[in-house]
Amino acid sequence: MAMNQIQFQHGMSIPEFLGRFGTEAQCAAALIAARWPLGFRCPRCACAEHYVVGHGARKLFQCNGCRHQTSVTAGSLMEHTKLPLTTWFLAIYLISQAKTGLSSLALKRQLGVSYPTAWLLHQKINRVMAERDSTHRLHGAVQLDDAYLGGERVGGKAGRGSENKVPFVVAVSLNEHGHPMHLKLNLVSGFTLQAIGKWAKTNLAPGTVVRSDGLGCFAAVADAKCVHVPMVVGALKPRELPEFKWVNTVLGNLKTTLAGAFHSLKYRKYAGQYLGAFAYRFNRRFDLRDLIARLVVDVARGKPAREAVVRAHAEAAF
């Protein structure tokens, strides 16, 4: 049997990663290149002329024009961090390469930090991953399905009406050969015409051909000038529905990841960030080595976020 070239790609080994980002100086140089690829620019006046103040890996850049001082982490997701840059980069590596998921507890053990520290690192990086793909819109042929996170509460409502279930949309775009390209996993307020219409306008390009099951709310993709091709599946099993092969495969992998890595995840509060991180890795699966470099850039250019902001953002996202 021929090997799947995506699944069996080499990626970046741990020794190679440590060879590239094993010291504070190497990490600082990578951050400088990510934040200022064309050379340093003062964040206050955009002047390029500057000189360096201080010693060690975390030097200060002082602008010759306005005399403003900034560090390589100031204004980024790492602002005010007390952790070594090597710890941040190792977290980026572990999270980006964790195809089967990585809990904050596992991250704590591998980084050698406290659980609250590992949790906050995890949430910040997940948040950047989720935000990075938020503006991308799917196009071409798309398979669409509804799904839920969380189980039913004892004594509560059953099925779709359960108070403990968090609804989200799964959408996979395909290329001309029918192979999956990009993924969207987005929380929605519910499976209503209004909610799906709003989602479609944000996440689907006009002219997209959307294939879905017979759930009535999916007709609202027409509000985004998309073509809707419904198919009533009835009692058919996923294996009997080749028209939805890839969206069902993604859902199966997602459920396996969540069940295997996260045993007490508060879906209603943090589901959006974990779904976004899963989609980020899926959309960049073609080059695992480049995935690390991209995530370093996204983290370096991410906006500062204190713990209170991270928690508030998670609550507001649903």
Short mmCIF file of C-alpha atoms in Angstrom, two decimals, residues 18-248:
data_model
loop_
_atom_site.label_atom_id
_atom_site.label_comp_id
_atom_site.label_asym_id
_atom_site.label_seq_id
_atom_site.Cartn_x
_atom_site.Cartn_y
_atom_site.Cartn_z
CA LEU A 18 16.58 22.36 19.67
CA GLY A 19 19.35 23.05 17.17
CA ARG A 20 17.37 25.99 15.74
CA PHE A 21 15.64 27.33 18.85
CA GLY A 22 17.55 25.85 21.78
CA THR A 23 18.95 29.12 23.17
CA GLU A 24 17.53 32.48 24.19
CA ALA A 25 19.61 34.22 21.53
CA GLN A 26 18.26 31.96 18.76
CA CYS A 27 14.66 32.53 19.89
CA ALA A 28 15.18 36.29 20.13
CA ALA A 29 16.64 36.36 16.60
CA ALA A 30 13.63 34.41 15.31
CA LEU A 31 11.24 36.86 16.98
CA ILE A 32 13.06 39.86 15.51
CA ALA A 33 12.83 38.32 12.04
CA ALA A 34 9.12 37.55 12.55
CA ARG A 35 8.16 40.98 13.87
CA TRP A 36 10.35 43.11 11.60
CA PRO A 37 11.10 41.10 8.43
CA LEU A 38 12.29 44.27 6.63
CA GLY A 39 14.28 45.55 9.59
CA PHE A 40 13.34 47.23 12.86
CA ARG A 41 10.68 49.93 12.82
CA CYS A 42 9.80 51.96 15.88
CA PRO A 43 6.25 51.03 16.97
CA ARG A 44 5.61 54.67 17.92
CA CYS A 45 6.97 56.69 14.97
CA ALA A 46 7.97 53.99 12.41
CA CYS A 47 11.56 55.29 12.28
CA ALA A 48 14.12 52.67 11.20
CA GLU A 49 17.15 54.32 12.79
CA HIS A 50 17.87 52.87 16.21
CA TYR A 51 20.52 51.51 18.53
CA VAL A 52 20.57 48.63 20.97
CA VAL A 53 20.60 49.08 24.74
CA GLY A 54 21.51 46.40 27.26
CA HIS A 55 23.11 42.99 27.15
CA GLY A 56 22.01 39.38 26.84
CA ALA A 57 19.21 37.97 24.69
CA ARG A 58 16.52 40.51 25.64
CA LYS A 59 18.02 43.75 24.49
CA LEU A 60 16.10 47.01 24.13
CA PHE A 61 15.80 48.83 20.82
CA GLN A 62 15.88 52.62 21.21
CA CYS A 63 14.56 54.77 18.38
CA ASN A 64 16.88 57.56 17.23
CA GLY A 65 13.88 59.71 16.35
CA CYS A 66 11.52 59.68 19.35
CA ARG A 67 13.80 57.86 21.84
CA HIS A 68 11.11 55.27 22.49
CA GLN A 69 12.45 51.98 23.83
CA THR A 70 10.93 48.62 22.99
CA SER A 71 11.88 44.99 23.45
CA VAL A 72 11.43 42.07 21.11
CA THR A 73 8.40 40.89 23.12
CA ALA A 74 6.75 44.28 23.77
CA GLY A 75 3.47 44.63 21.91
CA SER A 76 3.33 40.92 21.11
CA LEU A 77 1.51 37.99 22.67
CA MET A 78 4.61 37.51 24.85
CA GLU A 79 4.46 40.99 26.36
CA HIS A 80 5.37 41.12 30.09
CA THR A 81 6.27 37.43 30.07
CA LYS A 82 8.67 36.23 32.76
CA LEU A 83 9.21 32.91 31.05
CA PRO A 84 12.33 32.20 29.00
CA LEU A 85 11.78 32.53 25.27
CA THR A 86 12.92 28.92 24.94
CA THR A 87 9.89 27.85 27.00
CA TRP A 88 7.57 29.78 24.70
CA PHE A 89 9.13 28.26 21.60
CA LEU A 90 8.98 24.74 23.05
CA ALA A 91 5.27 25.29 23.79
CA ILE A 92 4.75 26.45 20.20
CA TYR A 93 6.53 23.35 18.94
CA LEU A 94 4.58 20.91 21.12
CA ILE A 95 1.17 22.46 20.42
CA SER A 96 1.74 22.77 16.67
CA GLN A 97 2.89 19.16 16.31
CA ALA A 98 0.20 17.59 18.53
CA LYS A 99 -2.01 16.00 15.90
CA THR A 100 -3.86 13.94 18.52
CA GLY A 101 -4.23 16.88 20.90
CA LEU A 102 -2.29 18.13 23.88
CA SER A 103 -3.81 19.00 27.24
CA SER A 104 -2.52 21.79 29.48
CA LEU A 105 -1.59 19.13 32.04
CA ALA A 106 0.60 17.34 29.50
CA LEU A 107 2.09 20.68 28.45
CA LYS A 108 2.88 21.47 32.11
CA ARG A 109 4.85 18.24 32.48
CA GLN A 110 6.83 18.72 29.28
CA LEU A 111 7.66 22.38 29.89
CA GLY A 112 8.44 21.98 33.60
CA VAL A 113 6.17 24.87 34.64
CA SER A 114 3.15 25.16 36.93
CA TYR A 115 -0.29 24.15 35.69
CA PRO A 116 -1.68 27.75 35.70
CA THR A 117 1.31 28.85 33.61
CA ALA A 118 0.92 25.99 31.15
CA TRP A 119 -2.84 26.60 30.91
CA LEU A 120 -2.38 30.30 30.13
CA LEU A 121 0.32 29.59 27.54
CA HIS A 122 -1.95 27.02 25.93
CA GLN A 123 -4.92 29.39 25.85
CA LYS A 124 -2.91 32.28 24.43
CA ILE A 125 -1.42 30.20 21.64
CA ASN A 126 -4.79 28.56 20.88
CA ARG A 127 -6.37 32.01 20.71
CA VAL A 128 -3.84 33.19 18.13
CA MET A 129 -4.38 30.04 16.06
CA ALA A 130 -8.15 30.50 16.11
CA GLU A 131 -7.97 34.20 15.22
CA ARG A 132 -5.50 33.65 12.38
CA ASP A 133 -8.00 31.69 10.27
CA SER A 134 -11.07 33.71 11.23
CA THR A 135 -10.92 35.97 8.15
CA HIS A 136 -10.37 33.18 5.60
CA ARG A 137 -13.46 32.22 3.59
CA LEU A 138 -14.03 28.82 2.02
CA HIS A 139 -14.80 28.62 -1.70
CA GLY A 140 -15.40 26.08 -4.44
CA ALA A 141 -17.07 22.85 -3.30
CA VAL A 142 -17.82 22.61 0.44
CA GLN A 143 -19.23 19.83 2.61
CA LEU A 144 -21.21 21.18 5.57
CA ASP A 145 -22.55 19.51 8.72
CA ASP A 146 -23.87 20.30 12.18
CA ALA A 147 -22.31 18.94 15.37
CA TYR A 148 -22.30 19.32 19.14
CA LEU A 149 -19.78 19.23 21.94
CA GLY A 150 -20.75 17.94 25.37
CA GLY A 151 -23.20 15.30 26.54
CA GLU A 152 -26.68 15.35 27.98
CA ARG A 153 -27.23 16.23 31.63
CA VAL A 154 -28.98 13.79 33.93
CA GLY A 155 -32.59 14.88 34.12
CA GLY A 156 -32.12 17.49 31.39
CA LYS A 157 -33.37 17.73 27.85
CA ALA A 158 -32.37 15.04 25.39
CA GLY A 159 -30.99 15.33 21.88
CA ARG A 160 -30.37 18.68 20.16
CA GLY A 161 -32.19 20.56 22.93
CA SER A 162 -29.80 19.54 25.72
CA GLU A 163 -28.65 22.52 27.81
CA ASN A 164 -25.16 21.02 28.05
CA LYS A 165 -24.52 20.73 24.33
CA VAL A 166 -22.56 23.37 22.45
CA PRO A 167 -23.50 23.63 18.75
CA PHE A 168 -20.88 24.22 16.07
CA VAL A 169 -20.58 24.09 12.29
CA VAL A 170 -18.14 21.86 10.40
CA ALA A 171 -17.26 22.87 6.83
CA VAL A 172 -14.59 21.34 4.58
CA SER A 173 -13.63 22.74 1.18
CA LEU A 174 -12.50 20.33 -1.55
CA ASN A 175 -10.22 20.77 -4.55
CA GLU A 176 -11.04 19.72 -8.11
CA HIS A 177 -10.00 16.13 -7.29
CA GLY A 178 -12.35 15.90 -4.32
CA HIS A 179 -9.56 16.08 -1.72
CA PRO A 180 -9.97 18.16 1.47
CA MET A 181 -8.17 21.49 1.53
CA HIS A 182 -9.40 23.85 4.24
CA LEU A 183 -11.50 23.44 7.35
CA LYS A 184 -13.82 25.69 9.34
CA LEU A 185 -14.99 24.81 12.86
CA ASN A 186 -17.16 27.61 14.24
CA LEU A 187 -19.44 27.91 17.23
CA VAL A 188 -22.97 29.08 16.44
CA SER A 189 -25.76 30.22 18.73
CA GLY A 190 -27.96 27.47 17.34
CA PHE A 191 -29.02 25.78 14.13
CA THR A 192 -31.44 28.42 12.94
CA LEU A 193 -31.78 30.20 9.62
CA GLN A 194 -30.54 33.44 11.17
CA ALA A 195 -27.47 31.88 12.79
CA ILE A 196 -26.43 29.90 9.70
CA GLY A 197 -27.03 32.87 7.40
CA LYS A 198 -24.77 35.02 9.56
CA TRP A 199 -22.12 32.29 9.66
CA ALA A 200 -22.22 31.81 5.88
CA LYS A 201 -21.72 35.52 5.12
CA THR A 202 -18.57 35.50 7.26
CA ASN A 203 -17.07 32.16 6.27
CA LEU A 204 -18.16 31.36 2.69
CA ALA A 205 -17.22 33.15 -0.51
CA PRO A 206 -20.06 34.00 -2.96
CA GLY A 207 -20.60 31.25 -5.51
CA THR A 208 -19.51 28.44 -3.19
CA VAL A 209 -21.36 25.16 -3.81
CA VAL A 210 -22.43 23.84 -0.42
CA ARG A 211 -23.51 20.23 0.02
CA SER A 212 -25.30 19.45 3.30
CA ASP A 213 -27.79 17.04 4.84
CA GLY A 214 -31.47 17.86 5.03
CA LEU A 215 -31.28 20.15 8.06
CA GLY A 216 -33.54 23.06 7.11
CA CYS A 217 -31.36 25.87 8.49
CA PHE A 218 -28.58 25.15 5.98
CA ALA A 219 -30.73 26.66 3.23
CA ALA A 220 -29.65 30.00 4.70
CA VAL A 221 -26.26 29.72 2.94
CA ALA A 222 -28.13 31.26 0.01
CA ASP A 223 -28.02 34.52 1.99
CA ALA A 224 -24.28 34.55 1.28
CA LYS A 225 -24.94 34.03 -2.46
CA CYS A 226 -23.91 30.39 -2.26
CA VAL A 227 -25.48 27.41 -4.06
CA HIS A 228 -27.06 24.92 -1.66
CA VAL A 229 -27.24 21.22 -2.61
CA PRO A 230 -29.19 19.44 0.16
CA MET A 231 -29.35 15.65 0.57
CA VAL A 232 -31.73 13.99 3.01
CA VAL A 233 -29.67 11.26 4.69
CA GLY A 234 -32.38 9.73 6.89
CA ALA A 235 -31.12 6.64 8.71
CA LEU A 236 -28.05 6.17 6.51
CA LYS A 237 -24.73 5.58 8.26
CA PRO A 238 -21.67 7.80 7.57
CA ARG A 239 -19.98 4.98 5.66
CA GLU A 240 -22.98 4.91 3.33
CA LEU A 241 -22.61 8.60 2.49
CA PRO A 242 -19.57 9.19 0.25
CA GLU A 243 -20.94 12.68 -0.45
CA PHE A 244 -19.99 13.59 3.14
CA LYS A 245 -16.85 11.48 3.47
CA TRP A 246 -14.46 14.25 4.44
CA VAL A 247 -16.67 16.20 6.80
CA ASN A 248 -17.45 12.94 8.64
#
